[in-house]
Short mmCIF file of C-alpha atoms in Angstrom, two decimals:
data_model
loop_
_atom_site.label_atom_id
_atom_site.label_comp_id
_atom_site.label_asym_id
_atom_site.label_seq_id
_atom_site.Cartn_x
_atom_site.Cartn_y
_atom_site.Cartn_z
CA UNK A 254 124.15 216.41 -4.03
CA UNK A 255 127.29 215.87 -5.63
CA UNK A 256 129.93 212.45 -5.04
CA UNK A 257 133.49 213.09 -3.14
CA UNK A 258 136.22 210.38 -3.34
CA UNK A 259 138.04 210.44 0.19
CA UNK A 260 141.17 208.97 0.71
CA UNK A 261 141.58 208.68 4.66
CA UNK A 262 142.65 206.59 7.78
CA UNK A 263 140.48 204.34 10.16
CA UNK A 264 141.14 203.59 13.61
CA UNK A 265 143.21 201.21 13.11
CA UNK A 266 145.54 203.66 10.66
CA UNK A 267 144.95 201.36 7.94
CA UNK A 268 144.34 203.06 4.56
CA UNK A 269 140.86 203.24 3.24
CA UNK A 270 139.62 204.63 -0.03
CA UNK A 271 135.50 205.23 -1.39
CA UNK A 272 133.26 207.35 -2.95
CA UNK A 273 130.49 209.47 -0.55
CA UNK A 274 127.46 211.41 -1.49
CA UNK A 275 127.21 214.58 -0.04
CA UNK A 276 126.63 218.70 -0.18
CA UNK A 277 130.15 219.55 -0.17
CA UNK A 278 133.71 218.63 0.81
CA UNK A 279 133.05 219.61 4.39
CA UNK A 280 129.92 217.17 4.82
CA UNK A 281 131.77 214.47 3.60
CA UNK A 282 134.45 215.51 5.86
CA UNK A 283 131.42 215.48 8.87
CA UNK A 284 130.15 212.07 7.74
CA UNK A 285 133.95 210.38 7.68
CA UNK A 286 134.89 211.65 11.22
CA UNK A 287 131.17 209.92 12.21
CA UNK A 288 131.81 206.68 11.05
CA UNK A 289 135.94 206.76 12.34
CA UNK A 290 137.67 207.65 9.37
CA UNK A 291 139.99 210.49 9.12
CA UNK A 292 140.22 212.14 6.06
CA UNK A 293 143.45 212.46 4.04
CA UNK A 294 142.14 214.04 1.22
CA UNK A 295 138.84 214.62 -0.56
CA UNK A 296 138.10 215.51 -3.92
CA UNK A 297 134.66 215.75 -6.26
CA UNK A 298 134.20 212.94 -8.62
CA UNK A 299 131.62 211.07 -11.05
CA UNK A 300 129.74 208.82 -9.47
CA UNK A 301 129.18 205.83 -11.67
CA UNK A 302 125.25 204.16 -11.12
CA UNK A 303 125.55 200.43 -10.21
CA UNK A 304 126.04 198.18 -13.32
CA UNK A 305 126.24 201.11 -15.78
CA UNK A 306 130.16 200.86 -16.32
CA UNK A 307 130.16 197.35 -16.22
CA UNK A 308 130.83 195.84 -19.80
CA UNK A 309 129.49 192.86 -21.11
CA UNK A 310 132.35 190.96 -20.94
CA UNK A 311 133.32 191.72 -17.12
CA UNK A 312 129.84 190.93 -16.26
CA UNK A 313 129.83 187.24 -18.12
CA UNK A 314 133.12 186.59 -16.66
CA UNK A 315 132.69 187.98 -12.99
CA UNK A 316 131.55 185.81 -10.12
CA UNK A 317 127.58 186.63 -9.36
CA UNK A 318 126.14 187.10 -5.75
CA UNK A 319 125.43 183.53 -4.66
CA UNK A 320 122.77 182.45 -2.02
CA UNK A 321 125.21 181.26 0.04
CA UNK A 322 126.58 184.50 0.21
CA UNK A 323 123.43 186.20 1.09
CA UNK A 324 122.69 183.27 3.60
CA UNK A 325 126.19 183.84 5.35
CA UNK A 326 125.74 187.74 5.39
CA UNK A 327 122.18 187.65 7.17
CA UNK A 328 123.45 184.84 9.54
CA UNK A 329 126.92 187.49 9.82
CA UNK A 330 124.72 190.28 10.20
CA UNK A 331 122.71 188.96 13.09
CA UNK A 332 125.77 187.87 15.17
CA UNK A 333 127.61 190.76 14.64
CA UNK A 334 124.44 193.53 15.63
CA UNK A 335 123.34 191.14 18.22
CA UNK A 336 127.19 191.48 20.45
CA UNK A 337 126.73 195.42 19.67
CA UNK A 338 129.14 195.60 17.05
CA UNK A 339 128.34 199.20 15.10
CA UNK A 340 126.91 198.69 11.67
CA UNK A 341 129.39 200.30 9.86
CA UNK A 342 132.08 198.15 11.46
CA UNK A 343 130.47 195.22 10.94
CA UNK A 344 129.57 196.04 7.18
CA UNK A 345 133.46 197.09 6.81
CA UNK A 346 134.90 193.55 8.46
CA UNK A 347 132.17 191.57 6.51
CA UNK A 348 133.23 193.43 3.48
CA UNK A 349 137.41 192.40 4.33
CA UNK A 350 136.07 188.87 5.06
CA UNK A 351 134.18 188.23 1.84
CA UNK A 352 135.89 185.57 -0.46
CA UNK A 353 133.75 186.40 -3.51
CA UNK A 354 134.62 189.83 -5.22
CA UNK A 355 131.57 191.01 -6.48
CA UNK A 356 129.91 190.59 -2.99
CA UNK A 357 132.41 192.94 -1.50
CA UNK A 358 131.66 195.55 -4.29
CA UNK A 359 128.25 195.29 -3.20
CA UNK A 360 129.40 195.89 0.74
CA UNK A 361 131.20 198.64 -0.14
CA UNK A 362 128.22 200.33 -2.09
CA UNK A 363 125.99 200.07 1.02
CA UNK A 364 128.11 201.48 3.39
CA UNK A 365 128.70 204.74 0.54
CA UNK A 366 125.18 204.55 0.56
CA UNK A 367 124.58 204.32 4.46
CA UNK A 368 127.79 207.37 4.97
CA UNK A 369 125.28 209.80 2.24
CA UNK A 370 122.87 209.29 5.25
CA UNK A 371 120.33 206.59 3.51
CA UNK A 372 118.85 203.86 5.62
CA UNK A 373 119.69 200.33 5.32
CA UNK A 374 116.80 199.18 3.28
CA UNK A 375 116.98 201.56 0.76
CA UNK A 376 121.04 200.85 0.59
CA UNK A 377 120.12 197.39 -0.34
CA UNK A 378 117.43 198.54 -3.01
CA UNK A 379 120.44 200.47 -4.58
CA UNK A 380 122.55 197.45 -5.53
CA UNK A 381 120.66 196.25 -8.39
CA UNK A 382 119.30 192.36 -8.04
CA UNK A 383 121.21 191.20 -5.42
CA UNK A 384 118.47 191.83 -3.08
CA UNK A 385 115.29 190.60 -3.32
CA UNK A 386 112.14 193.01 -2.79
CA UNK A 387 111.30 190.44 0.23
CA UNK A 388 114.55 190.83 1.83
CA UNK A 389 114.49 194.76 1.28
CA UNK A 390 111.11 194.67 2.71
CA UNK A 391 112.06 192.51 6.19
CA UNK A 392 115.28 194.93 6.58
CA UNK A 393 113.07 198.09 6.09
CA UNK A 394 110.33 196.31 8.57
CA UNK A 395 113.50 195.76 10.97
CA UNK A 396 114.35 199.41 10.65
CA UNK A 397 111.55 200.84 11.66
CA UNK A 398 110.88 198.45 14.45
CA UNK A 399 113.95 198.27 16.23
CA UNK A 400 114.31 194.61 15.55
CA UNK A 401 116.46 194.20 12.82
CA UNK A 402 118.96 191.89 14.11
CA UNK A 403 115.74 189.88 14.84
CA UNK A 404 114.90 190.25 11.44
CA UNK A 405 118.22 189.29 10.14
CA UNK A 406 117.86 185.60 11.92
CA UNK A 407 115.03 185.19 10.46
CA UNK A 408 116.16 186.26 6.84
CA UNK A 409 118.73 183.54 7.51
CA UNK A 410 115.97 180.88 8.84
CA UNK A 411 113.47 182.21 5.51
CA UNK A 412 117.12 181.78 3.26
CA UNK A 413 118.07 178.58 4.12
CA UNK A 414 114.45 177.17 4.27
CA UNK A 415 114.65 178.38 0.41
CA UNK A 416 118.23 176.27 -0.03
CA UNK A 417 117.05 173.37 1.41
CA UNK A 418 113.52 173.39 -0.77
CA UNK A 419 115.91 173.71 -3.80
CA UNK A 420 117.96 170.90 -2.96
CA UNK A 421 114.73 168.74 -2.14
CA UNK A 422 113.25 169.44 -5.51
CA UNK A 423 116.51 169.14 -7.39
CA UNK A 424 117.55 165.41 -5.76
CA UNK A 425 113.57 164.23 -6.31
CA UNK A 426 113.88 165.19 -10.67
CA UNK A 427 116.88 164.12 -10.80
CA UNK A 428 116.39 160.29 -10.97
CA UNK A 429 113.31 160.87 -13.47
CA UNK A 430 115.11 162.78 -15.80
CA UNK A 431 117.63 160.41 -16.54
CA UNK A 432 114.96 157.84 -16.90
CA UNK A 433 113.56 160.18 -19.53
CA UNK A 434 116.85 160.50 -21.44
CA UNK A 435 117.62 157.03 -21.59
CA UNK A 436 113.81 156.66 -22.88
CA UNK A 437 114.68 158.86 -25.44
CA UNK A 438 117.95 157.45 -26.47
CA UNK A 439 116.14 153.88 -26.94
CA UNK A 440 113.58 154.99 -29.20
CA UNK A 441 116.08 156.59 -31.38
CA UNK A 442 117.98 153.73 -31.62
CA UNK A 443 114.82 151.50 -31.83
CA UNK A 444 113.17 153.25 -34.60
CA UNK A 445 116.58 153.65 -36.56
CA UNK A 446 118.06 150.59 -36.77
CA UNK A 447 115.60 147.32 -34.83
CA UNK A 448 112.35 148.24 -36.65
CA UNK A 449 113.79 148.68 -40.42
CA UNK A 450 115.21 144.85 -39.67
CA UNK A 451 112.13 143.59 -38.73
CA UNK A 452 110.31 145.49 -41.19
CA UNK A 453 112.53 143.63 -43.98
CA UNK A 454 111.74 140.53 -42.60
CA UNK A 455 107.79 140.83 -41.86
CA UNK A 456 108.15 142.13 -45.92
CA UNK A 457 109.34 139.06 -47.28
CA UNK A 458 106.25 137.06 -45.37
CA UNK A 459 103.30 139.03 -47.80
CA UNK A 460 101.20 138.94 -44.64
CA UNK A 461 98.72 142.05 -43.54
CA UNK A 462 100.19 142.94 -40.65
CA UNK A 463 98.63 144.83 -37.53
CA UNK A 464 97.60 148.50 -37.43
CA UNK A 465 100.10 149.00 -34.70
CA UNK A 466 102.98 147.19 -36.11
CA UNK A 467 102.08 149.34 -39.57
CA UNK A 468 102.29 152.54 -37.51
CA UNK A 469 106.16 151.81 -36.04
CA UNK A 470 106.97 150.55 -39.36
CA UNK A 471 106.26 153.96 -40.83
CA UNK A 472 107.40 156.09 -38.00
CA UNK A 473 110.22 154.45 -38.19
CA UNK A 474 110.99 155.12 -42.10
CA UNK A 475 110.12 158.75 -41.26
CA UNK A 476 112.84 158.84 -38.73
CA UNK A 477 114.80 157.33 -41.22
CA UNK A 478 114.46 159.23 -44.05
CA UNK A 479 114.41 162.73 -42.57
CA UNK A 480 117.82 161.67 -40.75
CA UNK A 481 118.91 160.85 -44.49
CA UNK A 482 117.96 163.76 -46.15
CA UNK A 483 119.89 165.64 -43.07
CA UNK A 484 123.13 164.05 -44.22
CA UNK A 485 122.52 164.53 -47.48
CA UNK A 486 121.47 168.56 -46.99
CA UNK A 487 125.04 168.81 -45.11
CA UNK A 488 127.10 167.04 -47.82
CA UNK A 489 125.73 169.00 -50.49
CA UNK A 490 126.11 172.28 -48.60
CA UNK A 491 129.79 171.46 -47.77
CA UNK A 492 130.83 170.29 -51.64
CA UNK A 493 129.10 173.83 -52.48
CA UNK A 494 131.17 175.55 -49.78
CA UNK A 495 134.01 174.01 -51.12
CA UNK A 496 133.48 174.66 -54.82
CA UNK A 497 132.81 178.29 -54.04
CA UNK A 498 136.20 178.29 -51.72
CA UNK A 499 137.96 177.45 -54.76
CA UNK A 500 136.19 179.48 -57.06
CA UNK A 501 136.94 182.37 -55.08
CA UNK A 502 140.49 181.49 -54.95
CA UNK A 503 141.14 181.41 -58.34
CA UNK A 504 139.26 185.07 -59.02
CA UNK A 505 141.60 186.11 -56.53
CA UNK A 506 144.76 184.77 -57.85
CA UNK A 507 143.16 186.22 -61.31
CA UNK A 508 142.80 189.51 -59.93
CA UNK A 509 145.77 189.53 -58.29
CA UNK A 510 147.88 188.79 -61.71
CA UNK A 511 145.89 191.61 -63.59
CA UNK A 512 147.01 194.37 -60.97
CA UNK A 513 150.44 193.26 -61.67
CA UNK A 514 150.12 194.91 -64.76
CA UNK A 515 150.82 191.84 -67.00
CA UNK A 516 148.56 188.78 -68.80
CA UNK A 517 149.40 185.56 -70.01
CA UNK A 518 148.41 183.52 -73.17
CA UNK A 519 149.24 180.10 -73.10
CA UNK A 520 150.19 180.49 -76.79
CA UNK A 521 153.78 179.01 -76.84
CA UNK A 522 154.43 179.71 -80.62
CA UNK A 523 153.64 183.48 -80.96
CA UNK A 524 154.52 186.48 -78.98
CA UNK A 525 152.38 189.90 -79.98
CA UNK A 526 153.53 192.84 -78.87
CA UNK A 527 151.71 196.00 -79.46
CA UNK A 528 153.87 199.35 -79.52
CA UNK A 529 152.22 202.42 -80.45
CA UNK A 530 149.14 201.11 -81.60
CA UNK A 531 150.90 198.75 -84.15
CA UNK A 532 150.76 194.82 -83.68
CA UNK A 533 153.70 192.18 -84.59
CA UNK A 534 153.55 188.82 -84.43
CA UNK A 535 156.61 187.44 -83.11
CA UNK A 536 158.39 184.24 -83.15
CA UNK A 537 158.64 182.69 -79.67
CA UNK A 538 161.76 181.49 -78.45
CA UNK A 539 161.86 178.26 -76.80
CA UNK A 540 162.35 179.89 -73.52
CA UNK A 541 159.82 182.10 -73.67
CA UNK A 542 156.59 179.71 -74.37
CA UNK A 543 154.05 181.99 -73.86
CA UNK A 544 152.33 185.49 -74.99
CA UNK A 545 153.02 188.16 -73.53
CA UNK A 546 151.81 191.84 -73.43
CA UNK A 547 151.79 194.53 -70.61
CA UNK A 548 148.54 196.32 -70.15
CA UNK A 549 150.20 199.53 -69.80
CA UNK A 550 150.80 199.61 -73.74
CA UNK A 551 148.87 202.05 -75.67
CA UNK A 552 146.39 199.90 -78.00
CA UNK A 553 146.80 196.51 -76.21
CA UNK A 554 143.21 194.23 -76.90
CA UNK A 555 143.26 190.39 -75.98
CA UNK A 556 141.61 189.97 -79.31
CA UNK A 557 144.97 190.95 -81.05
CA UNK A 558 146.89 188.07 -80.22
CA UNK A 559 147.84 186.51 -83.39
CA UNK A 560 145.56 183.56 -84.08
#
């Protein structure tokens, strides 16, 4: 089966646009005047899979599927089938209604998926991870029932069970975790700059000291000489990043002078020029200060710079 884009008018003469699967143009055509659209115009088109055309940077920057979305769509959902409301219609005003973009892609790719003639459940399979197998599972239980705004309330009850379980467990580790950072925080300051005091002072008494107080004492000098030798790794890497920045400037500039086509001798009391193969030493003016000879000359050698 191929994929139609239809451009067409509900019953409410607004404009609506979407991509349906179907046999041909006249199927889709069928399928539109089912669901209350009528069609403006219909052509074939690609049909892109969910998630394939998305790039990497759309999908880091795009708003994901929250679960308070999914918890206000089932709660939606079960209102909405429960006063009689067509599922189409209600898929189409939840769709208008939704705040978060990327939910109301998803909308709209169920109800493309529910005009090809698909079920409900296996519309919901079709949009990637936004539904879970559970939830696809319920709605496919619902469908074959003939309970599925039943099903829907109790999606809702099952989804906000799960919220309010998060929330529980987030509030009860949140209090120990802070505990445990402050710990940490302590003992790095403890073992970095109270014990080395003490240790300086417990040196000068020449007393054995305890196995315990022996055993901070040296974890503590380990602490402090590994956070040394960090500093010191970092300031020797950044001196030899610098030395190599301005080593590599100065080939550069170096380079840059040879293309020219020209070198200079700092030499300020001879000028060679060599013409021909032939050398002559020159006296240099007081302007000139320097040696000079273009690279272009036949027979030119640094070596025959008068010495």
């Amino acid at each position: 089966m191929a994929y139609f884009s239809y451009t067409g008018r509900n019953t409410a003469g607004e404009l609506v646009q979407g991509v349906v699967e179907g046999a041909d143009s006249g199927a889709v055509a069928t399928q539109l005047f089912a669901t209350g659209v009528t069609p403006v115009e219909i052509g074939e088109t690609e049909r892109r899979q969910a998630g394939e055309s998305i790039g990497v940077l759309q999908r880091l920057t795009q708003r994901p599927v929250s679960h308070e979305d999914l918890l206000l769509f089932s709660r939606q959902m079960y209102t909405l089938l429960k006063a009689g409301v067509p599922i189409m219609r209600a898929l189409a005003g939840l769709q208008e209604s939704s705040g978060n973009p990327t939910f109301r892609k998803v909308l709209q790719g169920i109800r493309e998926n529910l005009d090809s003639g698909r079920p409900l459940s296996v519309a919901l399979q079709r949009q990637g991870q936004v539904f879970s197998p559970f939830y696809v599972a319920m709605v496919y239980v619902g469908e074959t029932t003939g309970m599925l705004e039943e099903i829907f309330l109790r999606l809702f009850n099952h989804l906000e069970f799960q919220e309010f379980m998060r929330n529980q467990v987030k509030s009860a580790l949140r209090y120990p975790s802070f505990v445990l950072v402050a710990m940490a925080i302590a003992i790095v300051v403890i073992n970095l700059f109270v014990i080395p005091a003490f240790a300086k002072v417990y040196k000068g008494f020449n007393a054995e000291l305890p196995l315990i107080t022996k055993v901070l004492i040296g974890f503590s000098e380990f602490m402090v000489s590994s956070c040394a030798s960090r500093s010191r790794a970092r300031s020797s890497s950044r001196r030899r990043w610098r030395v190599s920045r301005a080593a590599s400037r100065c080939r550069c500039a170096a380079a840059s002078r040879w293309c020219r086509g020209s070198l200079w001798w700092r030499r300020p009391w001879t000028t060679v020029l060599s013409l021909n193969g032939s050398t002559k030493c020159v006296k240099a003016s007081s302007a000139e200060k320097a040696c000079f000879a273009p690279r272009s000359m036949p027979g030119f050698s640094p070596r025959s710079c008068c010495r």
